GROMACS .gro file of C-alpha atoms in nm:
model
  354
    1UNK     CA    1   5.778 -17.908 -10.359
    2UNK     CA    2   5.445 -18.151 -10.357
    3UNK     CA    3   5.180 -18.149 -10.573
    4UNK     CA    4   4.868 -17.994 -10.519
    5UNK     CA    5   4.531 -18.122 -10.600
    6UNK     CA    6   4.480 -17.797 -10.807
    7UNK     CA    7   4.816 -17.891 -11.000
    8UNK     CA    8   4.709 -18.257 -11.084
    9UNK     CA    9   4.415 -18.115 -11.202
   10UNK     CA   10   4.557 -17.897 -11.399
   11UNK     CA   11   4.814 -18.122 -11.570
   12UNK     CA   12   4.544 -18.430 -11.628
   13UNK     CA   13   4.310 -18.184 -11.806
   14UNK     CA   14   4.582 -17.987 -11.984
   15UNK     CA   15   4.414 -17.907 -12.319
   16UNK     CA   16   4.728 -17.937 -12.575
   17UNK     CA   17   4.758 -18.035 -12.925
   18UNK     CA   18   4.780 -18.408 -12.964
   19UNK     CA   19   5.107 -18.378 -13.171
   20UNK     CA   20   5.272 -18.211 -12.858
   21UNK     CA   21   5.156 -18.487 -12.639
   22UNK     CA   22   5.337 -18.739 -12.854
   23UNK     CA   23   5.630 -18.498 -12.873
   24UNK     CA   24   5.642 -18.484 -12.450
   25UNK     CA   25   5.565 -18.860 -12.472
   26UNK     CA   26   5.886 -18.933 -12.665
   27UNK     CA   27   6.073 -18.674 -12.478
   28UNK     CA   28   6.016 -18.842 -12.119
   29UNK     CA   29   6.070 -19.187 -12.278
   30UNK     CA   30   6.431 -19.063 -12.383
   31UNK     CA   31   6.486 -18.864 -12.129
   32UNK     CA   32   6.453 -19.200 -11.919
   33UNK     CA   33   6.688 -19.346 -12.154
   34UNK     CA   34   6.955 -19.109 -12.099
   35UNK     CA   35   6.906 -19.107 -11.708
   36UNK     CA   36   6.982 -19.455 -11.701
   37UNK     CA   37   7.241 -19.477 -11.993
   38UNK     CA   38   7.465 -19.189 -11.911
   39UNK     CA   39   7.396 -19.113 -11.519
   40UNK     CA   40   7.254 -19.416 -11.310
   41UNK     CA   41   7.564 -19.636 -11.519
   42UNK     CA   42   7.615 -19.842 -11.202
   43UNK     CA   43   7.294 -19.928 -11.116
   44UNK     CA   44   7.217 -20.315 -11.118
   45UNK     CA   45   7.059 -20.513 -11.409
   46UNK     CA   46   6.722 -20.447 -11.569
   47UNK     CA   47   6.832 -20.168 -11.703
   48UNK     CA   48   6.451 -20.097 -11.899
   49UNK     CA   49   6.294 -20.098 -11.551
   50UNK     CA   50   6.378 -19.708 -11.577
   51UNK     CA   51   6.115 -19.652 -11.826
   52UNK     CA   52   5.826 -19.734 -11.583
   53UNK     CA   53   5.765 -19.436 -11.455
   54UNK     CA   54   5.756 -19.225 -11.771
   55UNK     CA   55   5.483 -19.474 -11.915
   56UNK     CA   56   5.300 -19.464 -11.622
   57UNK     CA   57   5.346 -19.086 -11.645
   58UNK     CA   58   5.183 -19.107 -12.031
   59UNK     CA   59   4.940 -19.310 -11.950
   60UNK     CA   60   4.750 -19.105 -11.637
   61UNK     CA   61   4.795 -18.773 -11.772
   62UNK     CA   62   4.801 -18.783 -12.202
   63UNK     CA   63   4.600 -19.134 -12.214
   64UNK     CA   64   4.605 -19.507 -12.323
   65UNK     CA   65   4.718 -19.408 -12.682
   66UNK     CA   66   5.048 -19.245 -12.532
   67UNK     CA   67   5.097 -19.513 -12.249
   68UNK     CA   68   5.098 -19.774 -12.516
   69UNK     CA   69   5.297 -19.542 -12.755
   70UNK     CA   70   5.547 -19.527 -12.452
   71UNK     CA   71   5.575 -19.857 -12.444
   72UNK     CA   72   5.641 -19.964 -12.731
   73UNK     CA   73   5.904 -19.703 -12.809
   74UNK     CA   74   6.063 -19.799 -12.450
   75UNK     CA   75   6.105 -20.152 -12.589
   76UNK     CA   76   6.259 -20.046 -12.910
   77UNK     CA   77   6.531 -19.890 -12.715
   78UNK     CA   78   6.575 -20.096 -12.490
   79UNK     CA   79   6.623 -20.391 -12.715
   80UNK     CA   80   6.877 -20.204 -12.887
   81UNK     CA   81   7.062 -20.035 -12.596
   82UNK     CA   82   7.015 -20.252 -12.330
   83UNK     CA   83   6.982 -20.601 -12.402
   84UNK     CA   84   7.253 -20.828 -12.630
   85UNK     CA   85   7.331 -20.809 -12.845
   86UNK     CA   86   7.368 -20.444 -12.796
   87UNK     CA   87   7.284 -20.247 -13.109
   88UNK     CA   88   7.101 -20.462 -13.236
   89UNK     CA   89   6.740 -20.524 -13.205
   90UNK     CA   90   6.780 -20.885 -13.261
   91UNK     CA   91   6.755 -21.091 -12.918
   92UNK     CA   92   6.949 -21.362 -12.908
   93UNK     CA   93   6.945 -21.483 -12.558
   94UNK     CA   94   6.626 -21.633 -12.430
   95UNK     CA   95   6.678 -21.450 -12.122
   96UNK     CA   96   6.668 -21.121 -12.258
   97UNK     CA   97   6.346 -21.220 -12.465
   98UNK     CA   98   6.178 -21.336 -12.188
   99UNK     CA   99   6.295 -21.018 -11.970
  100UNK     CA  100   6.151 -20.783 -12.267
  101UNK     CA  101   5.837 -20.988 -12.293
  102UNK     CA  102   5.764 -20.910 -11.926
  103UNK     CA  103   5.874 -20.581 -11.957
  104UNK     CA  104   5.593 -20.540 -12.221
  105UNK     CA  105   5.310 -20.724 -12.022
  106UNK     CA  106   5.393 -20.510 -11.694
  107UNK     CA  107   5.394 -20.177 -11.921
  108UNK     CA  108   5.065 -20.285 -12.069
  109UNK     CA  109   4.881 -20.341 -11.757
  110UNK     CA  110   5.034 -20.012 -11.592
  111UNK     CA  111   4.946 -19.847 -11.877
  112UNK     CA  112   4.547 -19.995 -11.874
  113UNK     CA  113   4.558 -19.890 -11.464
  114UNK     CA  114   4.714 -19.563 -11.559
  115UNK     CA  115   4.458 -19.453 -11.798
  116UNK     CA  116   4.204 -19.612 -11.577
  117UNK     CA  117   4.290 -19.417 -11.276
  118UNK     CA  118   4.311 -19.104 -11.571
  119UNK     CA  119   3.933 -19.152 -11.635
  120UNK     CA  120   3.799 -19.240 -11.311
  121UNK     CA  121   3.969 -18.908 -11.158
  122UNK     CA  122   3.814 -18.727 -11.474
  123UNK     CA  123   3.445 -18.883 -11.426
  124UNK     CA  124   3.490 -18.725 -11.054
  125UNK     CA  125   3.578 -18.376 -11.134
  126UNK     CA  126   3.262 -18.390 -11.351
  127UNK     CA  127   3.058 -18.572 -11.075
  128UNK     CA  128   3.165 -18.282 -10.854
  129UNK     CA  129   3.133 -17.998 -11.116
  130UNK     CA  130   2.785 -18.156 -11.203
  131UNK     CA  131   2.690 -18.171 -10.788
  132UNK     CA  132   2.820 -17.841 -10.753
  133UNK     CA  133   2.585 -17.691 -11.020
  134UNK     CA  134   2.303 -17.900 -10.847
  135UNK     CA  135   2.370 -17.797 -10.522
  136UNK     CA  136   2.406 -17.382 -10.659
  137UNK     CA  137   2.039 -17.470 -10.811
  138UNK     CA  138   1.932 -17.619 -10.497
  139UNK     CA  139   2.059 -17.267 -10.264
  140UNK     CA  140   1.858 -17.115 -10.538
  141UNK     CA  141   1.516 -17.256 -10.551
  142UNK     CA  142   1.540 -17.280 -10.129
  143UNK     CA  143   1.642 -16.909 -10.158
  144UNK     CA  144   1.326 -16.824 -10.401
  145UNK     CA  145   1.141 -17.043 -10.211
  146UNK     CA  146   1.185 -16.876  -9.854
  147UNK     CA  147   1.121 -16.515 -10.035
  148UNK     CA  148   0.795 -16.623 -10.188
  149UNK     CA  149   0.697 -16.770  -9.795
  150UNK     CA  150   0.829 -16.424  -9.660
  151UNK     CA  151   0.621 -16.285  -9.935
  152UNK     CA  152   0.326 -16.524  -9.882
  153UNK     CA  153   0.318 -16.454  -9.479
  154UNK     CA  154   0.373 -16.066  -9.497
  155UNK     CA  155   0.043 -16.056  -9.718
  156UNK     CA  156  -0.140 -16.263  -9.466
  157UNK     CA  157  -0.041 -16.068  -9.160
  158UNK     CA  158  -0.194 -15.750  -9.397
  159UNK     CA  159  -0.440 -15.956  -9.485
  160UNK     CA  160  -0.543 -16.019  -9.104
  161UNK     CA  161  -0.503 -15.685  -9.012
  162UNK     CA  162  -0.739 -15.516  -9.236
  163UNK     CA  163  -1.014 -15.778  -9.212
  164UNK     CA  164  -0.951 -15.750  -8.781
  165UNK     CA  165  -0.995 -15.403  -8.821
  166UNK     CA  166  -1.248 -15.367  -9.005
  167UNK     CA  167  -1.433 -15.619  -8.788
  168UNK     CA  168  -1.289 -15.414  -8.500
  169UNK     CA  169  -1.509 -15.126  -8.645
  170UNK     CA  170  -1.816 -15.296  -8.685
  171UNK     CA  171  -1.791 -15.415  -8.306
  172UNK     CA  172  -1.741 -15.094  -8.186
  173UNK     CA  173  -2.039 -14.954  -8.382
  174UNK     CA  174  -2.263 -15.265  -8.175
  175UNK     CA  175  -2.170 -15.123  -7.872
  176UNK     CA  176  -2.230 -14.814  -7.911
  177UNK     CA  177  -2.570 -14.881  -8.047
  178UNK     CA  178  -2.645 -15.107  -7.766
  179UNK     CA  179  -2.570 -14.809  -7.487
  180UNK     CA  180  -2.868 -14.660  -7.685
  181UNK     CA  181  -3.083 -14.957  -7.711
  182UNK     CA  182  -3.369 -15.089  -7.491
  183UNK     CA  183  -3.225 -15.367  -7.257
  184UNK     CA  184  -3.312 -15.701  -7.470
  185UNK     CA  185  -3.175 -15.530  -7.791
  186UNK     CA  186  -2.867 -15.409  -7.632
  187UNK     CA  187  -2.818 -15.777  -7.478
  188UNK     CA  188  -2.857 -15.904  -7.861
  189UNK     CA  189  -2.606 -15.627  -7.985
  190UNK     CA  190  -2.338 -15.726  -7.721
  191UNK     CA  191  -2.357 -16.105  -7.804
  192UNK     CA  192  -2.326 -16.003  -8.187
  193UNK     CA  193  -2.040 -15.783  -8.073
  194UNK     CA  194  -1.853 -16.068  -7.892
  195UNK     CA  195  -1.917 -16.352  -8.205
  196UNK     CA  196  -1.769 -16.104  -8.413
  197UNK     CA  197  -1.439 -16.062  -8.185
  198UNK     CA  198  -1.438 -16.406  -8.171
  199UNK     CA  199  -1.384 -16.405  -8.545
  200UNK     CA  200  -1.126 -16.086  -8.574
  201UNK     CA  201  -0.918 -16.256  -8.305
  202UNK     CA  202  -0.869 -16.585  -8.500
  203UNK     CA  203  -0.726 -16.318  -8.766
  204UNK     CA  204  -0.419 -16.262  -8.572
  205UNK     CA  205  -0.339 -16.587  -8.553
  206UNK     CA  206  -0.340 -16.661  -8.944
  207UNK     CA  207  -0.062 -16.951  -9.096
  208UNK     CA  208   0.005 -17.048  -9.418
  209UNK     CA  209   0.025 -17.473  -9.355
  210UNK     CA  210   0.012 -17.722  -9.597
  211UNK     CA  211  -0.058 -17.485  -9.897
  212UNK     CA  212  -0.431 -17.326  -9.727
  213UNK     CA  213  -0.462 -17.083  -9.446
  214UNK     CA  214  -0.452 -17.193  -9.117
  215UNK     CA  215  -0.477 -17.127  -8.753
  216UNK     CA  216  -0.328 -17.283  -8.445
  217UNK     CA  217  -0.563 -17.360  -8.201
  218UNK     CA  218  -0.431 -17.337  -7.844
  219UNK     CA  219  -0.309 -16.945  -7.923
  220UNK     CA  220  -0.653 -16.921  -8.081
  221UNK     CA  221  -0.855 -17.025  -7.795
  222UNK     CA  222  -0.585 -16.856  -7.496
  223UNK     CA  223  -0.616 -16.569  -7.735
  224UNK     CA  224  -0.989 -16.575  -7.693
  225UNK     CA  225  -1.013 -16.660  -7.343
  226UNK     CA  226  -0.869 -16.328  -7.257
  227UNK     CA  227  -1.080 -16.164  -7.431
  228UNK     CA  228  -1.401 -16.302  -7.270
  229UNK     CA  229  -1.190 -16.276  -6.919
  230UNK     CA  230  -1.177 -15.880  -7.002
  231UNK     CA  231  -1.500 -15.834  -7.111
  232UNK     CA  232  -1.701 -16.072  -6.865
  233UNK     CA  233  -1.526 -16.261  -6.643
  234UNK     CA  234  -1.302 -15.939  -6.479
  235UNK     CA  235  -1.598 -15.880  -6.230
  236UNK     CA  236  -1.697 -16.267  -6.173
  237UNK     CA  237  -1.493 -16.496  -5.938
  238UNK     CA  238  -1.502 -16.741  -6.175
  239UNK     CA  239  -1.129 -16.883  -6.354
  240UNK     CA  240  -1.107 -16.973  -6.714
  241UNK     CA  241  -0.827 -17.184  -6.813
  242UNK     CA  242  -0.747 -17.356  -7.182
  243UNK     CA  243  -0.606 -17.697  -7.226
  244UNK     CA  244  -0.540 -17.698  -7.611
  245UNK     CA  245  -0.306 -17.898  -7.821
  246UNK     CA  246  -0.073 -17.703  -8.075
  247UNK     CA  247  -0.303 -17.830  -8.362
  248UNK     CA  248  -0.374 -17.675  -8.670
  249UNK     CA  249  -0.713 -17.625  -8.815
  250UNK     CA  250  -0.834 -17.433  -9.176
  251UNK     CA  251  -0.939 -17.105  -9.090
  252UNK     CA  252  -1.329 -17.203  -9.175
  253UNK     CA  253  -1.342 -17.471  -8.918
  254UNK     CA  254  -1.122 -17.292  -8.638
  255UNK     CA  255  -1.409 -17.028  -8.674
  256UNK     CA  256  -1.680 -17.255  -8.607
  257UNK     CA  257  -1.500 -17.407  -8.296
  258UNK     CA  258  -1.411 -17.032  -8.154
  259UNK     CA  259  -1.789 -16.958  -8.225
  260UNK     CA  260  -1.905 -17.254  -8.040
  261UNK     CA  261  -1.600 -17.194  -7.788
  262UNK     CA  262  -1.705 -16.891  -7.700
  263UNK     CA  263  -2.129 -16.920  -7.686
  264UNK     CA  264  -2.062 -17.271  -7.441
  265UNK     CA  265  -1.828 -17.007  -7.209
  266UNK     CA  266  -2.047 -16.746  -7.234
  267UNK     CA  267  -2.350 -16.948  -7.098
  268UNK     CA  268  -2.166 -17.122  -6.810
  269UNK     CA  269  -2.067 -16.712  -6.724
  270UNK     CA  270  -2.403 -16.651  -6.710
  271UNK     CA  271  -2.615 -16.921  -6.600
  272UNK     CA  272  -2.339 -17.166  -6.418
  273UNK     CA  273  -2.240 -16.897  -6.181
  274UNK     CA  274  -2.560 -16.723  -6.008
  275UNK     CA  275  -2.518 -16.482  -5.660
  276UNK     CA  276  -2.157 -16.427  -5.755
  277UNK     CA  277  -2.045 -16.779  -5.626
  278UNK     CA  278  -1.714 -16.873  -5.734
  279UNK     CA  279  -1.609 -17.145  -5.984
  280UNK     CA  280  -1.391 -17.235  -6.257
  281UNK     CA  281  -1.466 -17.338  -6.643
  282UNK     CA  282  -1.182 -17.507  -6.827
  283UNK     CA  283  -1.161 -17.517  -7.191
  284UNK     CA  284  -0.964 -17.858  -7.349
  285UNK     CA  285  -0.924 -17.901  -7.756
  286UNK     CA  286  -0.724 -18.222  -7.807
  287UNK     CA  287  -0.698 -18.489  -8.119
  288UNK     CA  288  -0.813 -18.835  -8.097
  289UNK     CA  289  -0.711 -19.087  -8.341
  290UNK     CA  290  -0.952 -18.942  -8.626
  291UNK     CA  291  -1.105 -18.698  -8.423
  292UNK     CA  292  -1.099 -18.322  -8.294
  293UNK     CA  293  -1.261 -18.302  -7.955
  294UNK     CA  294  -1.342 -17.984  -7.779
  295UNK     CA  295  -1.448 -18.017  -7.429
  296UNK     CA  296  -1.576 -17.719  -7.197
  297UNK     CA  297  -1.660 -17.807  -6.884
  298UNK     CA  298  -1.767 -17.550  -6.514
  299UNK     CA  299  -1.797 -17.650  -6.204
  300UNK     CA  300  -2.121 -17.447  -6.158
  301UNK     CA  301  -2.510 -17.516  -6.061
  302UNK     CA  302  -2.542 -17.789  -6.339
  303UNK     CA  303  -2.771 -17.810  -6.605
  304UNK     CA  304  -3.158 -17.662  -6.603
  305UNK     CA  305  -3.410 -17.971  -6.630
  306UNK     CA  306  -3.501 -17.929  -6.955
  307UNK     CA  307  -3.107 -17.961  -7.083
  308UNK     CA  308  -3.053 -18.305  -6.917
  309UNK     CA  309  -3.112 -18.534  -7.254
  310UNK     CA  310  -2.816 -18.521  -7.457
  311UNK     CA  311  -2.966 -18.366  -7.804
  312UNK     CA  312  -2.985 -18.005  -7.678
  313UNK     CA  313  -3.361 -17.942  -7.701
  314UNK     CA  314  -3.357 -17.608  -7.510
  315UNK     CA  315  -3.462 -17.364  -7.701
  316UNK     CA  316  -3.263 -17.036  -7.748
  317UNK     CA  317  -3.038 -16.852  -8.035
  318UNK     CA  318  -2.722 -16.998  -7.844
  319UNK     CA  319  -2.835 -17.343  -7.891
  320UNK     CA  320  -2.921 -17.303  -8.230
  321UNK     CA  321  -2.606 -17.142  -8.300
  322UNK     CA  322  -2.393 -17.425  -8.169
  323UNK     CA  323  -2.607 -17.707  -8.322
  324UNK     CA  324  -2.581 -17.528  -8.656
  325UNK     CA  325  -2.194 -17.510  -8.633
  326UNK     CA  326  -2.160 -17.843  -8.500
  327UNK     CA  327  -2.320 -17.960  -8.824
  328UNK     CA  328  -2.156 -17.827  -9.080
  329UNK     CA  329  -1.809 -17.946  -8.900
  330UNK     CA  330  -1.981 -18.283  -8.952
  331UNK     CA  331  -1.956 -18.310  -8.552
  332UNK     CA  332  -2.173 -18.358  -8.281
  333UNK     CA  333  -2.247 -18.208  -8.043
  334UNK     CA  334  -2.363 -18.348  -7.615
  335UNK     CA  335  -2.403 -18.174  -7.308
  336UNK     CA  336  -2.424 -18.360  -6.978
  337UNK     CA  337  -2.457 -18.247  -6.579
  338UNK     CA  338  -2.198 -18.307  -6.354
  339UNK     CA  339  -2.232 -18.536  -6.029
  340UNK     CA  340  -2.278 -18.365  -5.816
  341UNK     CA  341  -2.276 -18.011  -5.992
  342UNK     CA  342  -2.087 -17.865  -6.282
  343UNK     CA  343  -2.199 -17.941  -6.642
  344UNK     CA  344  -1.983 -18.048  -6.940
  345UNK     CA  345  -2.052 -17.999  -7.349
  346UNK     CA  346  -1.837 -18.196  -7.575
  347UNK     CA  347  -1.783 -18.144  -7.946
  348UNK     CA  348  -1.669 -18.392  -8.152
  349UNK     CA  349  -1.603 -18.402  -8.486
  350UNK     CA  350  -1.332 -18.584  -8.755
  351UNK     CA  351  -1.018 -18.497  -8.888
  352UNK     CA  352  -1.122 -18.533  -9.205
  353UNK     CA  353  -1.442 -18.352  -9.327
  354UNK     CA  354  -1.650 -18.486  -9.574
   0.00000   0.00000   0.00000
């Protein structure tokens, strides 16, 4: 039958009395006596080579103290069993000195690798014990940690919720004081109506990143693209597409770019389009080295004369708007014409705010 790995444990790490383990030490070493003395009688010389294995025995599962007790009580016997004179544990020949003086040296050292091998297996099963605790910890914390995220996420998807719906409520309350309104106030209403969405919508996309709320931006913007497709763009031939990188922006400055997003849209719906002609406005958010650039370009009529300088003069609550969210994301802000139509505004503005 071999020996398991469970049974070497068990037998290196037996916890017995020390006067037993000298008792089982001096019981092997005579039981090795005996095997060689009364049963293996016609084995060749070098008779005390039979006491090898029960030192070695001593040594890797009592310790040292008993491999060295082994050996020294294996000499004693085998001095006065084994080599001449027998009976006597006076050596005469120089032969058998020498032979017992090796005998000695090899028990020592098998008895320092014994007990070395003892303590490095021991060290191990405490290495692993110690790593398995770790490890246990580790499942632990990861375990706590992923609850507190599930946790963490489930109260900003409520979160989001209520403050969409609520926002959900005050849109529908613009619109349905700007059926009621004169025309100019009613036009005022809707484009508070449609900021607002533009807000509630980045709700639904709320993350928890890098220990602050966040919001990916190219579900943001294709998010609010379809929104301004179903509420303006359903009856114009025009196509709105979004070119936006998977990046990640704090839910204060993803709110100024969907505000500026959606008033630069709105404008080249209403303005870059005239007599129903056809066109296309495309919509591309992108990261260069240490800045965010948002680009929305139409294929449309162009710019009115008094847009073409690059600082925005035209007056108009739009144009504020944009300028004033431009600035506080520390970005600017440039519109240019197209050649030979079309117009383009880029925003840019870095990584990093200040």
């Amino acid at each position: 039958m071999s020996v398991t790995r469970f049974d070497v444990h068990a037998l290196i790490r037996l916890d017995v009395p020390q006067p037993l383990k000298w008792a089982v030490t001096l019981l092997i070493v005579w039981v090795a006596y005996l095997l060689r003395a009364k049963v293996f009688t016609a084995v060749p010389p070098l008779p005390i080579l039979f006491f090898l294995p029960a030192i070695l025995f001593s040594a890797i599962f009592f310790g040292r103290r008993f491999g060295f007790f082994a050996t020294a009580l294996s000499s004693v016997i085998a001095a006065y069993f084994f080599l001449p004179p027998i009976g006597n544990l006076g050596i005469a020949a120089p032969n058998a000195a020498f032979s017992l003086a090796l005998f000695i040296l090899t028990s020592a050292l098998i008895t320092v690798m014994g007990s070395a091998l003892r303590n490095a297996y021991l060290r191990s099963e405490q290495l692993q014990r110690q790593t398995a605790i770790a490890h246990e910890d580790a499942e632990k914390a990861r375990a706590l940690a992923e609850k507190g995220e599930r946790e963490r996420q489930l109260l900003l998807v409520e979160f989001g919720h209520r403050v969409k719906n609520d926002m959900q409520r005050t849109i529908a309350t613009l619109h349905l004081q700007a059926v009621h309104s004169a025309p100019d106030v009613a036009s005022a209403l809707r484009q508070a109506a449609s900021q607002i969405n533009v807000v509630a919508s980045m709700h639904d996309r709320l993350a928890h990143h890098d220990g602050e709320m966040s919001v990916d931006m190219n579900e943001y913007l294709q998010d609010l693209v379809t929104g301004l497709n179903y509420s303006m763009a359903e009856t114009r031939p025009v196509e709105i597409l979004v070119e936006a990188q998977a990046l990640k922006l704090p839910l204060d400055r993803a709110g100024s770019v969907g505000l500026i997003t959606n008033e630069l849209i709105t404008n080249a719906l209403k303005h870059a389009f005239p007599d129903g002609r056809t066109g296309k406005i495309t919509v591309d958010f992108c990261r260069t080295d240490q800045q965010f650039v948002l680009t929305v370009s139409d294929d449309g009529i162009g710019l009115p004369d008094e847009t073409h300088d690059s600082t925005l003069q035209r007056k108009g609550l739009g144009r504020k708007l944009t300028r004033a969210l431009a600035a506080q994301l520390g970005g600017e802000l440039v519109a240019t014409t197209g050649d030979p139509t079309g117009a383009t505004t880029v925003l840019s503005f870095p990584v990093v705010q200040n």
